Structures are given as C-alpha cells and as structure tokens.
Amino acid sequence: MTTPKKLFIKTYGCQMNVYDSERMSEALGEQGYVATDTPDDADMILLNTCHIRERAAEKVYSELGRYRGLKEAKPDLKIGVAGCVAQAEGAEIMRRQPLVDLVVGPQSYHRLPQMEAQVRTGVRALDTDFPEEDKFEALKARPKARRAPAAFLTVQEGCDKFCAFCVVPYTRGAEVSRPVDRILTEARDLVDRGVRELTLLGQNVNAYHGAGPDGDWTLAKLIWALNDVDGLERIRFTTSHPNDMTDELIEAHASCPKLMPYLHLPVQSGSDRILKRMNRSHTAESYLRLIERLRAARPDILMSGDFIVGFPEETEEDFQATLNLIEAVGYGYAYTFKYSTRPGTPAAERAQVPEDVKDERLKRIQALITQQQQDLQQSMVGRELTVLFEKPGRFEGQMGGKSEYLHAVHVMAPDAKPGDMARVRITESVRNSLKGVLI
Ligand code: SAH
Ligand code: SF4
Ligand code: F3S
C-alpha cells in the first residue's frame, strides 16, 4: 500500500470558502491525499484565499513567503493558491512567487485532480476560467465520513449587483443557482452523516432561482422543501441582499418551523447619499421598513449586518446617519469594516477618506455595536432556549453548542453528545458566549 500524501489547506474569507475547502479536500482525497492540520508535514499546501479587502490579499503573499524553508527542505512539496485572490491575480501570483505550483479559481476547482497530476510532473498549472460545465456536477460524490452537526451547503454563487466597493462579482462571477434536486440530495446525504443544522450559502442567497421539477424555485420554496427532510432540525441562510427579501421569504420566517430566527442582512451604510454612491439600490428607510416587516412576522428575529465606514466621500453627517440606523435596528451581531480600496472597482477612483478619519469612525461604530451585542446577549439571561450541541467544552462534562439565535452556549451535560439538542435555561452572559443549565 502506498502511504497517503498529506494535504494542508488554510482557509481565509467567507463561509463559502469554508465549504469550498471541504470540497477541494474531498476532490484531492481521490488523488490519495489525507488532511493534515499543519503545513510542516504536508505534501501539498493549498491557500484558499479572500480578496475582499487589501489586507486579506497581502496576507496571502506573506504566508507564501513563510513556506520557502519548507519547500527547500522538501522539494516535492507542492504549493497552490485557490479562491478569490487566485481568481483576481492568478497570473501575477505565478510571476511574483515562484514557490507557487498551482493557481485555481473558485469556479474551476473541480479540475484540481488533473492539475495536481500535472504539477507532479513538474509543470506549473493555472486555471482561472469560468467554465461552462457545472463544477458541482463535475466533482465526485462526497465521501460518507461522519460530519459535525452544523454544516454549510452552497446553493447559489456569484453576484450581479456590482456594489461600487466590491470585488465579488469579478472573483466569483455571475449569479448561478444550483438545481433543487442536487441540493436536496446533498442535504439528505449530510443529514445521514450526522448533520442537524444546515446553513445555505450564497453571495446573494435570497436571489436563489434554481431549477426545480416545475420551473425555477425561490429560496423560500427550497427552505420549505428542506423543512420536510427528516433528521434535519435547523435551517439558516446567508448572505441576503435587502432587495431580494421577498414576502414569501419573510412569511417563511413566520411559519417555517425549522427556519431559525436569525438573519444576516447587510445594509453597509445608513446614509442615502452614500448608499446611492455605493450602488446599493435601496435606502435606509426601505431597509428599516423591511426590518419592521420581518419583526412583524417573527418578533424575536435576531438581526445581523455588515457596515463599511469611510467609504469615499463619506462625511461626518453620513456616518452619523449610519449610527442612527444602527440605533434604530438594534443588532445582535454586526461586522464593521474600514473601506478598503479595491483596484478595478468604481469607488477606487473617488476621493478617499483619510485613514485617521476611518480609524476614528471605526472605533465609534464598534463601540456602539459591541454595546448592542452585549445588551442583546444579556437579554437572553433567564430565557429558555434550545441548544444544538456541537462539541465538548473546556471542562469535564461540559458541552458547547449554539442557540436558535446563533449565540454560543456552554452547559454542563455529561450525558450529551454532539448532535443532541436540549432545552436550556440561560444563567449568565459572559464575554462572547452564554452559560446555561439543562431544564
Ligand atoms: N455578498 C455579501 C457579502 C459580501 S463581502 C453581501 O452582499 O453582503 C462581506 C462584506 O465585506 C460586505 O458586506 C461589506 O460590508 C464588506 N466589504 C466588501 N467590500 C469591501 C471593501 N472594499 N472595503 C471594506 N469592506 C468591504
Ligand atoms: Fe459584493 Fe454587493 Fe454583491 Fe454583496 S451584493 S457580493 S457587497 S457586489
Ligand atoms: Fe472573500 Fe471571495 Fe468570500 S473575496 S469574502 S472569499 S467571495
């Protein structure tokens, strides 16, 4: 028997990259690779990269530099770059970093097995095509290994929205939805392997329009079909765009039993002037009305969002409008970013906000968000929630899992195992998690 080769994958960026890394690891499994969690003993290192902000891309180059010694010690080591930096700068990476053997974009990673075979013969490989064929179809069936209770499942990929700051439409390509039957098959298969909670992924997941048995299905219809999958207990989806939040989907939040009361709905700014310049095609007011409708449907829904501060031309008044919007919504979670110039996007050409102003705004917005998050977490104390256990906690007999609202919860539950669900009374809110007792 040949000894298996070892594959180390380092994943950056969004949840879709996490899903893609799993699929790439499985695809290379066919070539005799097993996963390792350190680069030191790897036969192949794959960086699955993110291009969303400048820093993200820089990290890739500095990480690559760190592998020089490993490659000198082991000339057979192959180094690959996948993901959104690969897509955006593939040829440049090849030129700039001779250590790299292989570059593969997010839409062509089903070709990894052939590419791996090529680099083994000493020929470098670059593939950043947007192929005609469906990558998910071309990938072999997923292996049957046991899975953790919570999993991601990509249902839609790419974006046609072209927000003025964003590289995703260029790195992931146009919006594509996977067919319904493939998604349901993959979901049932994941449930057979121990998955209890699925997060449906898409860059614009609520724009989902995959082919069903009777014409195109919406995301709401897909969620209702998943609601009927025995053994699946929870459904989530991310990331949504406000303009694709249909009545049908809002109604699903009111009445679909397995759909969790949590919604990540980025708005980016609270200033209409900036929203317009961002090409978001919604206003602060329309976003607030949307949230009212969501809360009418599901009063306890926990809102999450993304914000960019220091977008070109953003004034103090614009920024204040963002703070006002945050006050009006009350977020359970929010992710805040300093605007980062992305060459090739429309906003890159405009008058930039000075770095120190961006820094100062980031501090203020983060203080507000942190306060809201803490308040919301604190409001869970005394409530009875359902926790899906994911893994043992730090202490003997303790289990860690997630509530309906995605808060991490730790509970003493010596008889519980990952995948179990339990009713829990929340007793305490600590920094980034809750503590509770079994009821
Ligand atoms: N498809 C999702 C996620 C896009 S990327 C959506 O439409 O919301 C995740 C977040 O990164 C965005 O919501 C935005 O807040 C942030 N982001 C994107 N481009 C950025 C840039 N150039 N600078 C700073 N933050 C950015
Ligand atoms: Fe980027 Fe906007 Fe598309 Fe989201 S909707 S991926 S922020 S272009
Ligand atoms: Fe980053 Fe690409 Fe995701 S740029 S956020 S890895 S879609």
XYZ file of C-alpha atoms and ligand atoms in Angstrom:
480
model
C 0.000 0.000 0.000
C 1.266 3.488 -0.777
C 1.379 5.910 2.126
C -1.163 8.686 1.689
C 0.061 12.132 0.764
C -0.775 14.913 3.172
C -2.792 17.996 2.317
C -2.807 21.187 4.375
C -5.496 23.717 3.470
C -5.590 27.164 5.025
C -8.893 28.942 4.540
C -9.431 32.698 4.516
C -12.546 34.786 3.914
C -16.201 33.867 3.969
C -18.175 30.739 4.760
C -18.295 29.825 1.105
C -14.552 29.400 1.191
C -15.002 27.021 4.138
C -17.409 24.968 2.051
C -15.107 25.134 -0.992
C -12.129 23.975 1.082
C -14.097 20.899 2.140
C -14.922 20.144 -1.476
C -11.313 20.662 -2.601
C -10.068 18.432 0.187
C -12.527 15.736 -0.895
C -11.530 16.134 -4.549
C -7.851 15.687 -3.665
C -8.822 12.743 -1.464
C -9.445 10.957 -4.764
C -5.765 11.543 -5.559
C -4.697 9.825 -2.359
C -4.459 12.843 -0.070
C -5.446 12.931 3.578
C -5.854 16.150 5.532
C -3.212 17.345 7.965
C -3.542 20.329 10.275
C 0.000 21.602 9.959
C 1.980 22.729 6.893
C 5.135 21.146 8.325
C 4.484 17.570 7.185
C 2.351 18.408 4.126
C 2.972 17.186 0.579
C 0.653 19.863 -0.694
C -0.254 23.224 0.802
C -3.320 24.986 -0.520
C -4.254 28.534 0.462
C -7.933 29.206 -0.149
C -7.861 32.973 -0.330
C -10.061 36.047 0.050
C -9.739 39.247 -1.969
C -12.407 41.350 -0.268
C -10.041 43.814 1.406
C -6.467 44.807 0.708
C -5.181 43.222 3.914
C -6.729 39.874 3.011
C -4.723 39.677 -0.215
C -1.484 40.884 1.428
C -1.725 38.110 3.994
C -1.554 35.547 1.217
C 1.776 36.812 -0.083
C 3.334 36.947 3.365
C 2.032 33.457 4.156
C 3.534 32.124 0.918
C 6.895 33.609 1.816
C 6.844 31.626 5.043
C 6.783 28.342 3.119
C 10.135 28.936 1.446
C 12.044 26.952 4.062
C 9.607 24.058 3.890
C 9.953 23.846 0.128
C 13.753 23.969 0.308
C 13.717 21.115 2.820
C 11.244 19.123 0.744
C 11.450 19.937 -2.973
C 8.492 17.627 -3.688
C 6.174 19.872 -1.688
C 3.551 21.453 -3.946
C 2.052 24.836 -3.127
C -1.257 26.011 -4.537
C -3.356 29.163 -4.318
C -7.133 28.877 -4.658
C -10.068 31.210 -4.032
C -10.692 34.852 -4.832
C -7.084 36.150 -4.864
C -6.263 33.314 -7.245
C -9.104 34.454 -9.480
C -8.159 38.120 -9.364
C -4.375 37.862 -9.545
C -3.587 34.338 -10.717
C -1.009 35.194 -13.378
C 0.534 37.840 -11.123
C 0.941 35.310 -8.289
C 2.687 32.919 -10.657
C 5.073 35.679 -11.732
C 5.715 37.123 -8.309
C 6.030 33.926 -6.344
C 7.990 31.084 -8.000
C 7.208 28.896 -4.965
C 3.660 28.539 -6.260
C 3.000 25.458 -8.395
C -0.707 25.805 -8.893
C -3.352 28.524 -9.081
C -7.034 27.658 -9.261
C -10.063 29.977 -9.207
C -13.318 29.387 -7.302
C -15.169 28.242 -10.430
C -12.643 25.704 -11.657
C -11.543 23.784 -8.584
C -13.268 20.617 -9.790
C -10.261 20.396 -12.106
C -7.841 20.132 -9.172
C -7.204 16.378 -9.569
C -5.928 16.848 -13.153
C -3.967 19.924 -12.105
C -2.371 18.022 -9.239
C -1.288 15.296 -11.644
C 0.249 17.959 -13.890
C 2.236 19.681 -11.137
C 3.550 16.284 -10.005
C 5.282 16.093 -13.412
C 6.936 19.441 -12.675
C 4.692 21.636 -14.867
C 3.006 24.572 -13.142
C -0.776 24.855 -13.571
C -3.062 27.901 -13.755
C -6.827 27.739 -14.187
C -8.992 30.781 -13.553
C -11.674 30.008 -16.122
C -15.377 30.451 -15.636
C -16.133 27.075 -17.233
C -19.372 26.142 -18.962
C -19.699 22.886 -17.035
C -21.206 22.833 -13.538
C -18.359 22.413 -11.065
C -20.590 20.673 -8.521
C -21.666 18.155 -11.168
C -18.086 17.517 -12.169
C -16.993 16.880 -8.585
C -17.275 13.275 -7.482
C -19.929 12.269 -4.928
C -18.989 13.378 -1.429
C -17.414 10.731 0.828
C -19.528 9.169 3.542
C -17.466 10.158 6.579
C -19.275 11.301 9.722
C -19.822 15.051 9.906
C -20.112 17.664 12.630
C -23.733 18.634 13.484
C -23.658 22.013 11.713
C -22.689 22.281 8.053
C -22.663 24.728 5.157
C -24.260 23.982 1.823
C -23.687 26.276 -1.160
C -26.911 26.798 -3.112
C -26.086 29.938 -5.074
C -22.858 31.541 -6.112
C -21.735 34.805 -7.676
C -23.253 38.253 -7.778
C -24.767 40.586 -10.361
C -25.233 43.532 -8.005
C -21.913 45.330 -8.504
C -21.774 47.413 -5.352
C -19.213 50.128 -6.117
C -16.723 48.880 -3.480
C -16.853 45.135 -4.042
C -14.701 42.615 -5.918
C -17.011 39.634 -5.516
C -18.828 39.990 -8.881
C -15.384 39.817 -10.523
C -13.923 36.979 -8.462
C -16.979 34.730 -8.175
C -18.595 35.670 -11.464
C -22.274 35.999 -12.380
C -25.078 34.686 -10.209
C -25.663 30.969 -10.618
C -28.104 28.812 -8.642
C -27.715 25.074 -8.176
C -30.641 22.838 -9.183
C -33.104 21.889 -6.446
C -32.711 18.102 -6.700
C -28.910 18.318 -6.274
C -29.277 20.457 -3.184
C -31.897 18.181 -1.632
C -29.753 15.118 -2.361
C -26.699 16.741 -0.804
C -28.756 17.875 2.198
C -30.188 14.382 2.828
C -26.730 12.912 2.460
C -25.316 15.365 5.015
C -28.150 14.509 7.420
C -27.371 10.789 7.026
C -23.836 11.634 8.096
C -24.878 13.392 11.288
C -25.688 16.948 10.218
C -28.602 18.541 12.108
C -28.238 22.174 11.062
C -27.675 23.482 7.558
C -26.655 26.987 6.595
C -27.495 27.594 2.948
C -24.806 29.720 1.370
C -24.785 32.198 -1.464
C -23.221 35.594 -2.109
C -26.816 36.668 -2.685
C -28.538 33.649 -1.292
C -32.028 35.130 -1.350
C -31.705 35.730 -5.097
C -31.698 31.924 -5.416
C -33.609 30.762 -8.500
C -32.518 27.152 -9.072
C -34.196 24.777 -11.499
C -36.862 22.670 -9.804
C -39.130 19.905 -11.122
C -41.744 22.512 -12.065
C -39.721 25.547 -13.129
C -37.388 27.745 -11.102
C -37.705 27.649 -7.335
C -37.240 30.520 -4.918
C -35.180 30.294 -1.749
C -38.384 30.216 0.297
C -39.644 27.202 -1.626
C -36.292 25.465 -1.162
C -36.407 26.138 2.582
C -39.893 24.638 2.806
C -38.675 21.520 0.999
C -35.734 21.232 3.404
C -38.159 21.653 6.277
C -39.565 18.233 5.264
C -36.183 16.470 5.458
C -36.343 14.082 8.420
C -33.445 14.410 10.808
C -32.642 17.968 9.744
C -33.537 20.217 12.676
C -32.407 23.699 11.732
C -32.107 25.810 8.616
C -30.267 29.108 8.194
C -29.184 31.043 5.123
C -26.592 33.729 4.384
C -25.853 36.295 2.899
C -29.018 38.107 1.905
C -29.421 41.344 -0.001
C -32.241 43.657 1.173
C -33.624 43.963 -2.364
C -34.217 40.219 -2.665
C -36.057 39.835 0.642
C -39.448 38.730 -0.723
C -42.785 38.489 1.098
C -42.611 34.730 0.670
C -39.283 34.610 2.480
C -40.484 36.912 5.245
C -43.522 34.666 5.622
C -41.221 31.625 5.917
C -39.689 33.338 8.951
C -43.170 33.493 10.458
C -44.249 29.927 9.845
C -41.477 27.555 8.782
C -40.701 25.564 11.949
C -37.079 24.698 11.183
C -36.056 28.130 9.921
C -34.105 29.835 12.714
C -34.926 33.356 13.970
C -31.692 34.898 12.740
C -30.991 36.979 9.662
C -27.776 38.451 8.338
C -28.912 41.383 6.209
C -26.068 43.776 5.370
C -27.005 47.401 4.727
C -23.451 48.899 4.605
C -24.473 52.487 5.411
C -27.339 54.493 6.876
C -26.877 57.472 4.551
C -28.975 57.515 1.387
C -26.399 59.624 -0.380
C -23.690 57.050 0.328
C -25.988 54.107 -0.411
C -26.606 55.620 -3.816
C -22.896 56.097 -4.433
C -22.395 52.501 -3.319
C -24.893 51.390 -5.968
C -26.912 49.546 -3.330
C -30.319 50.451 -4.864
C -32.089 50.594 -1.527
C -32.469 53.400 1.005
C -32.007 53.460 4.762
C -35.758 53.927 5.089
C -36.652 50.951 2.855
C -34.236 48.817 4.893
C -35.840 49.897 8.174
C -39.307 49.152 6.790
C -38.113 45.735 5.707
C -36.927 45.007 9.227
C -40.284 46.121 10.586
C -41.974 43.585 8.335
C -39.548 40.864 9.382
C -40.202 41.635 13.033
C -43.944 41.641 12.465
C -43.542 38.138 11.013
C -41.092 36.910 13.642
C -40.873 39.310 16.608
C -37.785 37.712 18.139
C -35.737 37.563 14.931
C -32.124 38.488 15.669
C -30.674 40.871 13.116
C -27.106 40.858 11.934
C -25.435 43.187 9.441
C -22.300 44.468 7.744
C -21.141 48.105 7.708
C -18.436 49.923 5.819
C -17.052 53.136 7.326
C -15.014 55.688 5.425
C -16.468 54.924 2.013
C -15.224 57.613 -0.445
C -16.920 60.984 0.172
C -18.466 59.848 3.473
C -18.933 62.911 5.693
C -19.412 63.061 9.448
C -23.111 63.596 8.747
C -23.290 60.454 6.592
C -21.513 58.496 9.283
C -23.930 59.837 11.889
C -26.798 58.546 9.739
C -25.209 55.079 9.926
C -25.016 55.283 13.718
C -28.674 56.377 13.793
C -29.696 53.412 11.672
C -27.829 51.046 13.989
C -29.630 52.617 16.969
C -32.948 52.169 15.194
C -32.371 48.492 14.338
C -30.646 47.080 17.405
C -28.286 44.395 16.102
C -27.499 41.091 17.721
C -24.335 40.888 15.655
C -22.685 43.222 13.197
C -19.452 43.245 11.273
C -17.795 46.576 10.674
C -15.103 47.283 8.125
C -12.977 50.217 7.146
C -13.431 50.874 3.463
C -10.593 49.273 1.549
C -9.738 50.441 -1.966
C -10.087 47.645 -4.477
C -8.451 48.417 -7.826
C -10.868 47.937 -10.705
C -13.983 48.812 -8.696
C -15.727 52.168 -9.346
C -15.209 53.551 -5.822
C -11.433 53.134 -6.068
C -11.259 56.177 -8.351
C -13.078 58.544 -5.992
C -11.983 60.991 -3.293
C -10.806 58.844 -0.399
C -11.486 59.490 3.272
C -8.235 59.968 5.237
C -7.047 56.922 7.152
C -7.186 58.600 10.579
C -10.829 59.581 9.995
C -11.653 55.999 9.020
C -9.915 54.722 12.151
C -11.821 57.091 14.366
C -15.184 56.175 12.797
C -14.414 52.502 13.079
C -13.782 52.897 16.808
C -17.082 54.710 17.313
C -19.165 52.280 15.295
C -17.548 49.317 17.009
C -18.268 50.748 20.439
C -21.948 51.062 19.553
C -22.160 47.593 18.027
C -20.355 45.972 20.949
C -22.798 47.632 23.325
C -25.797 46.347 21.339
C -24.371 42.841 21.086
C -23.712 42.720 24.810
C -27.179 44.046 25.636
C -28.842 41.515 23.382
C -26.783 38.667 24.767
C -27.579 39.831 28.297
C -31.304 39.833 27.446
C -31.059 36.053 26.941
C -30.351 35.503 30.635
C -33.342 33.828 32.280
C -34.758 32.624 28.968
C -35.305 29.008 27.965
C -33.581 28.250 24.671
C -32.840 25.199 22.567
C -29.183 24.360 22.121
C -27.738 22.148 19.414
C -24.602 20.637 20.937
C -21.596 20.762 18.652
C -18.572 19.769 20.724
C -17.372 19.175 24.274
C -16.487 22.321 26.202
C -13.272 23.056 28.072
C -14.401 21.447 31.316
C -15.175 17.808 32.108
C -18.865 17.141 31.384
C -19.406 20.452 29.629
C -20.890 20.740 26.129
C -20.798 23.691 23.761
C -23.368 24.490 21.134
C -25.492 27.184 19.550
C -28.864 28.630 20.427
C -31.576 29.435 17.877
C -30.069 32.926 17.741
C -26.575 31.601 16.992
C -25.155 32.539 20.389
C -22.548 30.111 21.682
C -23.886 28.388 24.826
C -21.967 26.264 27.343
C -23.845 23.781 29.504
C -22.895 21.011 31.950
C -24.358 17.983 30.158
C -22.247 14.899 30.899
C -24.589 12.534 29.022
C -24.951 14.634 25.883
C -23.094 14.078 22.646
C -22.552 16.308 19.611
C -25.745 16.460 17.554
C -28.064 16.253 20.585
C -30.475 19.079 21.237
C -31.585 20.190 24.674
C -33.733 22.798 26.350
C -31.512 25.060 28.406
C -32.155 27.884 30.860
C -29.638 30.680 30.326
C -27.970 31.691 33.580
C -25.176 34.025 32.582
C -23.792 36.103 29.748
C -20.006 36.034 29.572
C -17.911 37.905 27.033
C -18.594 36.019 23.824
C -20.948 33.305 24.977
C -23.761 32.301 27.283
C -23.854 29.818 30.105
C -26.901 27.738 30.926
C -28.298 24.708 32.741
C -30.280 21.780 31.388
C -34.005 22.028 32.093
N -22.474 39.066 -0.573
C -22.453 39.603 0.685
C -21.076 39.704 1.291
C -20.049 40.477 0.561
S -18.480 40.581 1.331
C -23.216 40.901 0.682
O -23.670 41.346 -0.317
O -23.414 41.471 1.724
C -18.812 40.824 3.041
C -18.727 42.229 3.497
O -17.460 42.770 3.284
C -19.674 43.174 2.816
O -20.972 43.071 3.275
C -19.043 44.503 3.090
O -19.501 45.037 4.304
C -17.561 44.174 3.241
N -16.780 44.682 2.104
C -16.894 44.342 0.800
N -16.028 45.064 0.056
C -15.357 45.881 0.901
C -14.356 46.876 0.738
N -13.869 47.190 -0.455
N -13.898 47.508 1.846
C -14.400 47.222 3.072
N -15.346 46.295 3.281
C -15.834 45.629 2.211
Fe -20.468 42.494 -3.132
Fe -22.653 43.953 -3.245
Fe -22.581 41.602 -4.482
Fe -22.612 41.703 -1.832
S -24.255 42.405 -3.199
S -21.285 40.419 -3.099
S -21.431 43.520 -1.366
S -21.381 43.384 -5.009
Fe -13.576 36.830 0.182
Fe -14.227 35.742 -2.083
Fe -15.685 35.250 0.059
S -13.423 37.765 -1.823
S -15.487 37.146 1.186
S -13.586 34.663 -0.247
S -16.432 35.518 -2.010
